[in-house]
Amino acid sequence: VDFHFMEVYKRANAIFKDTNGKFDVTVAPLVQLWGFGPKKIEKFPNEATIKNALSCVGMEKISQHKLFLKKESPCVNIDFNGIAQGYTVDVIAAYLRIKKINHFMVEVGGELCINGTKPDGQLFKVGIEGPVNNELKRILQFKKGAITTSGNYQKYLMNGNQRISHLIDPKTGYSLKNEMVSVTVFAKDATTADGYDNAFMAMHVKEALEFVQKRRNMEIYIIYIKENGKLADTLSTGFKKLIIN
């Protein structure tokens, strides 16, 4: 593989290990089974089909040697969709810095990296969109860093009355089912934020907050559904410093 592919793989593998497999780029066969891959599906998978696909999932099934990746089985595939946009943002930001451009905002697919200020000296403002009527839940300001969001309210399919999110649990093979609606991550770089925001969606609120508390240079904002069915939000201590409204 080329340099960029390997860099994304190494970052993805590090997040895979750090989150105990909650972020797994080999989830591609499951994503396709549920109709979120490049090919259309005629019906949703049954238990046996999912169990068979799970045998092809797991980053431990891939080994690295220099610029080569070796997979244990031909059915193992990689889907970088959960981290590639963040990496692209970082590559563009690095290029701008090389060109001595030190005030910029880079955005790819909603993933953002900010460095410096606008031409008038004001800080850039970033809005976090909620799941209802595109409302702005929070407005942030910061001078340096990256911010990304993962959510389950925009990309989904319906199976009768069952709503199937595009976020597939690599451990069970089924759509994630927890209280999470969206997670916004602030980090030093967009690759980190983009990779972890998917992993946090596979956690429970308390688990995600405790995870962040144990790590430096990362903050989160969570929108979730309470037991009574109402929407609520919460955030890590450091995230409060970013909010202006």
mmCIF file of C-alpha atoms in Angstrom:
data_model
loop_
_atom_site.group_PDB
_atom_site.id
_atom_site.type_symbol
_atom_site.label_atom_id
_atom_site.label_comp_id
_atom_site.label_asym_id
_atom_site.label_seq_id
_atom_site.Cartn_x
_atom_site.Cartn_y
_atom_site.Cartn_z
ATOM 1 C CA VAL A 1 0.000 0.000 0.000
ATOM 2 C CA ASP A 2 1.098 3.630 -0.344
ATOM 3 C CA PHE A 3 2.276 5.939 2.440
ATOM 4 C CA HIS A 4 -1.091 7.611 3.105
ATOM 5 C CA PHE A 5 -2.942 4.291 3.192
ATOM 6 C CA MET A 6 -0.462 2.939 5.728
ATOM 7 C CA GLU A 7 -0.666 6.065 7.883
ATOM 8 C CA VAL A 8 -4.453 5.788 8.089
ATOM 9 C CA TYR A 9 -4.194 2.064 8.810
ATOM 10 C CA LYS A 10 -1.727 2.622 11.671
ATOM 11 C CA ARG A 11 -3.889 5.322 13.240
ATOM 12 C CA ALA A 12 -6.997 3.152 12.860
ATOM 13 C CA ASN A 13 -5.205 0.186 14.425
ATOM 14 C CA ALA A 14 -4.083 2.294 17.402
ATOM 15 C CA ILE A 15 -7.683 3.448 18.018
ATOM 16 C CA PHE A 16 -8.917 -0.144 17.576
ATOM 17 C CA LYS A 17 -6.602 -1.271 20.379
ATOM 18 C CA ASP A 18 -7.314 1.731 22.611
ATOM 19 C CA THR A 19 -11.097 1.227 22.389
ATOM 20 C CA ASN A 20 -11.021 -2.562 22.740
ATOM 21 C CA GLY A 21 -12.265 -3.060 19.190
ATOM 22 C CA LYS A 22 -15.141 -0.573 19.257
ATOM 23 C CA PHE A 23 -13.599 1.165 16.239
ATOM 24 C CA ASP A 24 -12.786 -1.417 13.579
ATOM 25 C CA VAL A 25 -12.123 -0.604 9.918
ATOM 26 C CA THR A 26 -12.600 -4.262 8.903
ATOM 27 C CA VAL A 27 -16.341 -3.841 9.486
ATOM 28 C CA ALA A 28 -16.780 -3.443 5.698
ATOM 29 C CA PRO A 29 -18.514 -6.846 5.084
ATOM 30 C CA LEU A 30 -21.137 -6.023 7.734
ATOM 31 C CA VAL A 31 -21.675 -2.505 6.408
ATOM 32 C CA GLN A 32 -22.362 -4.001 2.959
ATOM 33 C CA LEU A 33 -24.731 -6.634 4.349
ATOM 34 C CA TRP A 34 -26.919 -3.954 5.917
ATOM 35 C CA GLY A 35 -27.090 -1.903 2.714
ATOM 36 C CA PHE A 36 -24.643 0.886 3.528
ATOM 37 C CA GLY A 37 -21.883 -0.324 1.215
ATOM 38 C CA PRO A 38 -21.307 0.398 -2.492
ATOM 39 C CA LYS A 39 -23.713 -2.335 -3.657
ATOM 40 C CA LYS A 40 -27.490 -2.331 -3.282
ATOM 41 C CA ILE A 41 -29.106 -5.124 -1.282
ATOM 42 C CA GLU A 42 -32.433 -6.884 -1.924
ATOM 43 C CA LYS A 43 -33.064 -7.899 1.693
ATOM 44 C CA PHE A 44 -31.596 -7.467 5.161
ATOM 45 C CA PRO A 45 -29.287 -10.212 6.462
ATOM 46 C CA ASN A 46 -30.391 -13.038 8.747
ATOM 47 C CA GLU A 47 -28.546 -14.304 11.820
ATOM 48 C CA ALA A 48 -26.583 -16.967 9.922
ATOM 49 C CA THR A 49 -25.391 -14.479 7.291
ATOM 50 C CA ILE A 50 -24.280 -12.034 9.975
ATOM 51 C CA LYS A 51 -22.450 -14.772 11.898
ATOM 52 C CA ASN A 52 -20.623 -15.770 8.724
ATOM 53 C CA ALA A 53 -19.614 -12.148 8.012
ATOM 54 C CA LEU A 54 -18.337 -11.705 11.588
ATOM 55 C CA SER A 55 -15.672 -14.325 10.848
ATOM 56 C CA CYS A 56 -14.207 -11.790 8.391
ATOM 57 C CA VAL A 57 -14.167 -8.891 10.883
ATOM 58 C CA GLY A 58 -11.402 -7.911 13.287
ATOM 59 C CA MET A 59 -8.214 -5.876 12.834
ATOM 60 C CA GLU A 60 -6.270 -8.655 14.517
ATOM 61 C CA LYS A 61 -6.787 -10.526 11.240
ATOM 62 C CA ILE A 62 -4.381 -8.101 9.511
ATOM 63 C CA SER A 63 -0.627 -7.923 10.031
ATOM 64 C CA GLN A 64 1.812 -5.237 8.894
ATOM 65 C CA HIS A 65 5.336 -5.453 7.523
ATOM 66 C CA LYS A 66 6.887 -2.203 6.284
ATOM 67 C CA LEU A 67 4.518 -0.981 3.514
ATOM 68 C CA PHE A 68 2.735 -4.314 3.174
ATOM 69 C CA LEU A 69 -0.470 -5.490 4.828
ATOM 70 C CA LYS A 70 -1.321 -9.181 5.024
ATOM 71 C CA LYS A 71 -4.811 -10.460 5.808
ATOM 72 C CA GLU A 72 -5.572 -13.885 7.234
ATOM 73 C CA SER A 73 -8.495 -14.510 4.911
ATOM 74 C CA PRO A 74 -9.553 -13.221 1.463
ATOM 75 C CA CYS A 75 -12.888 -12.106 2.950
ATOM 76 C CA VAL A 76 -11.221 -9.501 5.211
ATOM 77 C CA ASN A 77 -11.776 -5.996 3.832
ATOM 78 C CA ILE A 78 -10.971 -2.488 5.003
ATOM 79 C CA ASP A 79 -13.380 0.458 5.112
ATOM 80 C CA PHE A 80 -11.657 3.713 6.106
ATOM 81 C CA ASN A 81 -14.865 5.745 5.885
ATOM 82 C CA GLY A 82 -14.865 6.357 9.647
ATOM 83 C CA ILE A 83 -11.441 8.020 9.697
ATOM 84 C CA ALA A 84 -10.327 8.955 6.158
ATOM 85 C CA GLN A 85 -12.061 12.345 6.062
ATOM 86 C CA GLY A 86 -10.332 13.392 9.267
ATOM 87 C CA TYR A 87 -6.980 12.282 7.873
ATOM 88 C CA THR A 88 -7.658 14.227 4.666
ATOM 89 C CA VAL A 89 -8.289 17.354 6.748
ATOM 90 C CA ASP A 90 -4.944 16.884 8.512
ATOM 91 C CA VAL A 91 -3.072 16.373 5.228
ATOM 92 C CA ILE A 92 -4.506 19.609 3.820
ATOM 93 C CA ALA A 93 -3.744 21.468 7.068
ATOM 94 C CA ALA A 94 -0.147 20.203 7.022
ATOM 95 C CA TYR A 95 0.239 21.399 3.430
ATOM 96 C CA LEU A 96 -1.012 24.870 4.352
ATOM 97 C CA ARG A 97 1.480 25.064 7.226
ATOM 98 C CA ILE A 98 4.306 24.067 4.878
ATOM 99 C CA LYS A 99 3.240 26.978 2.652
ATOM 100 C CA LYS A 100 3.504 29.310 5.706
ATOM 101 C CA ILE A 101 -0.287 29.756 5.832
ATOM 102 C CA ASN A 102 -0.998 29.835 9.552
ATOM 103 C CA HIS A 103 -4.588 31.093 9.664
ATOM 104 C CA PHE A 104 -7.113 28.691 8.151
ATOM 105 C CA MET A 105 -10.112 26.438 8.574
ATOM 106 C CA VAL A 106 -10.136 23.144 6.666
ATOM 107 C CA GLU A 107 -13.401 21.202 6.289
ATOM 108 C CA VAL A 108 -14.036 17.866 4.581
ATOM 109 C CA GLY A 109 -17.433 16.225 4.974
ATOM 110 C CA GLY A 110 -18.154 18.082 8.198
ATOM 111 C CA GLU A 111 -14.792 17.265 9.824
ATOM 112 C CA LEU A 112 -12.949 20.457 10.781
ATOM 113 C CA CYS A 113 -9.465 21.678 11.644
ATOM 114 C CA ILE A 114 -8.887 25.267 12.735
ATOM 115 C CA ASN A 115 -5.619 27.154 13.093
ATOM 116 C CA GLY A 116 -5.459 30.852 13.932
ATOM 117 C CA THR A 117 -8.157 33.424 13.276
ATOM 118 C CA LYS A 118 -10.210 34.971 10.493
ATOM 119 C CA PRO A 119 -8.719 37.922 8.539
ATOM 120 C CA ASP A 120 -10.369 40.402 10.921
ATOM 121 C CA GLY A 121 -8.749 38.720 13.918
ATOM 122 C CA GLN A 122 -11.927 37.099 15.224
ATOM 123 C CA LEU A 123 -12.062 33.431 16.136
ATOM 124 C CA PHE A 124 -13.847 31.009 13.837
ATOM 125 C CA LYS A 125 -17.246 29.828 15.082
ATOM 126 C CA VAL A 126 -18.392 26.209 14.762
ATOM 127 C CA GLY A 127 -21.988 25.076 15.247
ATOM 128 C CA ILE A 128 -23.055 21.644 16.508
ATOM 129 C CA GLU A 129 -26.259 20.546 14.831
ATOM 130 C CA GLY A 130 -28.927 18.686 16.762
ATOM 131 C CA PRO A 131 -31.081 15.797 15.502
ATOM 132 C CA VAL A 132 -34.309 17.807 15.318
ATOM 133 C CA ASN A 133 -34.975 20.247 12.429
ATOM 134 C CA ASN A 134 -31.266 21.015 11.967
ATOM 135 C CA GLU A 135 -31.290 23.140 15.120
ATOM 136 C CA LEU A 136 -28.006 24.492 16.458
ATOM 137 C CA LYS A 137 -27.390 22.899 19.841
ATOM 138 C CA ARG A 138 -24.108 24.649 20.658
ATOM 139 C CA ILE A 139 -21.726 27.208 19.173
ATOM 140 C CA LEU A 140 -17.999 26.809 19.768
ATOM 141 C CA GLN A 141 -14.913 28.966 19.368
ATOM 142 C CA PHE A 142 -11.289 27.913 19.528
ATOM 143 C CA LYS A 143 -7.985 29.031 18.024
ATOM 144 C CA LYS A 144 -6.343 25.680 17.365
ATOM 145 C CA GLY A 145 -7.627 22.131 17.152
ATOM 146 C CA ALA A 146 -9.989 19.785 15.316
ATOM 147 C CA ILE A 147 -13.607 18.849 15.786
ATOM 148 C CA THR A 148 -15.691 16.050 14.275
ATOM 149 C CA THR A 149 -19.139 14.548 14.878
ATOM 150 C CA SER A 150 -20.591 11.075 14.492
ATOM 151 C CA GLY A 151 -24.349 10.514 14.714
ATOM 152 C CA ASN A 152 -27.030 7.984 13.867
ATOM 153 C CA TYR A 153 -29.894 10.312 12.918
ATOM 154 C CA GLN A 154 -29.001 11.156 9.304
ATOM 155 C CA LYS A 155 -27.885 7.867 7.729
ATOM 156 C CA TYR A 156 -30.290 5.013 8.365
ATOM 157 C CA LEU A 157 -32.623 2.507 6.708
ATOM 158 C CA MET A 158 -36.033 1.264 7.816
ATOM 159 C CA ASN A 159 -36.938 -2.421 8.206
ATOM 160 C CA GLY A 160 -40.646 -2.202 8.944
ATOM 161 C CA ASN A 161 -40.821 -0.186 12.159
ATOM 162 C CA GLN A 162 -37.172 -0.908 12.945
ATOM 163 C CA ARG A 163 -34.681 1.876 12.309
ATOM 164 C CA ILE A 164 -31.253 0.599 11.263
ATOM 165 C CA SER A 165 -28.332 2.990 11.736
ATOM 166 C CA HIS A 166 -25.339 3.019 9.393
ATOM 167 C CA LEU A 167 -23.136 2.551 12.476
ATOM 168 C CA ILE A 168 -22.662 -1.217 12.750
ATOM 169 C CA ASP A 169 -21.292 -2.852 15.894
ATOM 170 C CA PRO A 170 -18.214 -4.859 14.797
ATOM 171 C CA LYS A 171 -18.682 -7.232 17.743
ATOM 172 C CA THR A 172 -22.353 -8.176 17.216
ATOM 173 C CA GLY A 173 -22.821 -7.479 13.500
ATOM 174 C CA TYR A 174 -25.980 -5.477 14.157
ATOM 175 C CA SER A 175 -26.763 -1.766 14.145
ATOM 176 C CA LEU A 176 -25.671 -0.005 17.335
ATOM 177 C CA LYS A 177 -28.428 0.058 19.957
ATOM 178 C CA ASN A 178 -27.719 2.367 22.881
ATOM 179 C CA GLU A 179 -28.749 5.794 24.124
ATOM 180 C CA MET A 180 -26.269 7.706 21.951
ATOM 181 C CA VAL A 181 -27.609 10.061 19.257
ATOM 182 C CA SER A 182 -24.412 11.922 18.382
ATOM 183 C CA VAL A 183 -20.925 12.491 19.743
ATOM 184 C CA THR A 184 -18.774 15.515 18.917
ATOM 185 C CA VAL A 185 -15.059 15.163 19.634
ATOM 186 C CA PHE A 186 -12.469 17.916 20.055
ATOM 187 C CA ALA A 187 -8.832 16.858 19.650
ATOM 188 C CA LYS A 188 -5.466 18.189 18.524
ATOM 189 C CA ASP A 189 -5.910 16.669 15.053
ATOM 190 C CA ALA A 190 -8.863 15.609 12.916
ATOM 191 C CA THR A 191 -7.694 12.016 12.406
ATOM 192 C CA THR A 192 -7.900 11.409 16.148
ATOM 193 C CA ALA A 193 -11.262 13.131 16.519
ATOM 194 C CA ASP A 194 -12.756 11.348 13.502
ATOM 195 C CA GLY A 195 -11.649 7.890 14.584
ATOM 196 C CA TYR A 196 -12.736 8.197 18.199
ATOM 197 C CA ASP A 197 -16.144 9.755 17.517
ATOM 198 C CA ASN A 198 -17.300 6.442 16.006
ATOM 199 C CA ALA A 199 -15.933 4.472 18.947
ATOM 200 C CA PHE A 200 -17.762 6.713 21.417
ATOM 201 C CA MET A 201 -21.025 6.055 19.585
ATOM 202 C CA ALA A 202 -20.565 2.375 20.501
ATOM 203 C CA MET A 203 -20.235 3.231 24.211
ATOM 204 C CA HIS A 204 -22.719 4.328 26.867
ATOM 205 C CA VAL A 205 -22.668 7.948 28.073
ATOM 206 C CA LYS A 206 -20.931 7.266 31.385
ATOM 207 C CA GLU A 207 -18.398 4.980 29.723
ATOM 208 C CA ALA A 208 -17.505 7.595 27.086
ATOM 209 C CA LEU A 209 -17.075 10.388 29.650
ATOM 210 C CA GLU A 210 -14.879 8.207 31.849
ATOM 211 C CA PHE A 211 -12.812 7.199 28.809
ATOM 212 C CA VAL A 212 -12.102 10.842 27.943
ATOM 213 C CA GLN A 213 -11.271 11.786 31.534
ATOM 214 C CA LYS A 214 -8.350 9.348 31.438
ATOM 215 C CA ARG A 215 -6.859 10.835 28.264
ATOM 216 C CA ARG A 216 -5.243 14.171 27.506
ATOM 217 C CA ASN A 217 -6.045 16.497 24.614
ATOM 218 C CA MET A 218 -9.522 15.097 23.957
ATOM 219 C CA GLU A 219 -12.982 16.416 24.902
ATOM 220 C CA ILE A 220 -16.513 15.307 23.973
ATOM 221 C CA TYR A 221 -20.057 16.605 23.703
ATOM 222 C CA ILE A 222 -22.834 13.983 23.705
ATOM 223 C CA ILE A 223 -26.481 14.122 22.656
ATOM 224 C CA TYR A 224 -28.401 11.110 23.944
ATOM 225 C CA ILE A 225 -31.849 9.752 24.742
ATOM 226 C CA LYS A 226 -32.807 9.455 28.399
ATOM 227 C CA GLU A 227 -34.774 6.516 29.794
ATOM 228 C CA ASN A 228 -37.984 8.549 29.524
ATOM 229 C CA GLY A 229 -37.377 8.963 25.772
ATOM 230 C CA LYS A 230 -36.452 12.657 25.902
ATOM 231 C CA LEU A 231 -33.331 14.141 24.311
ATOM 232 C CA ALA A 232 -30.574 15.381 26.587
ATOM 233 C CA ASP A 233 -26.955 16.424 26.271
ATOM 234 C CA THR A 234 -23.828 16.292 28.390
ATOM 235 C CA LEU A 235 -20.163 17.090 27.954
ATOM 236 C CA SER A 236 -16.689 16.645 29.361
ATOM 237 C CA THR A 237 -15.274 19.345 31.628
ATOM 238 C CA GLY A 238 -12.833 20.685 29.050
ATOM 239 C CA PHE A 239 -15.491 20.966 26.343
ATOM 240 C CA LYS A 240 -17.270 23.652 28.393
ATOM 241 C CA LYS A 241 -14.350 26.014 27.724
ATOM 242 C CA LEU A 242 -15.059 25.864 23.970
ATOM 243 C CA ILE A 243 -18.743 26.820 24.168
ATOM 244 C CA ILE A 244 -19.855 30.414 23.675
ATOM 245 C CA ASN A 245 -23.589 29.661 23.340
#
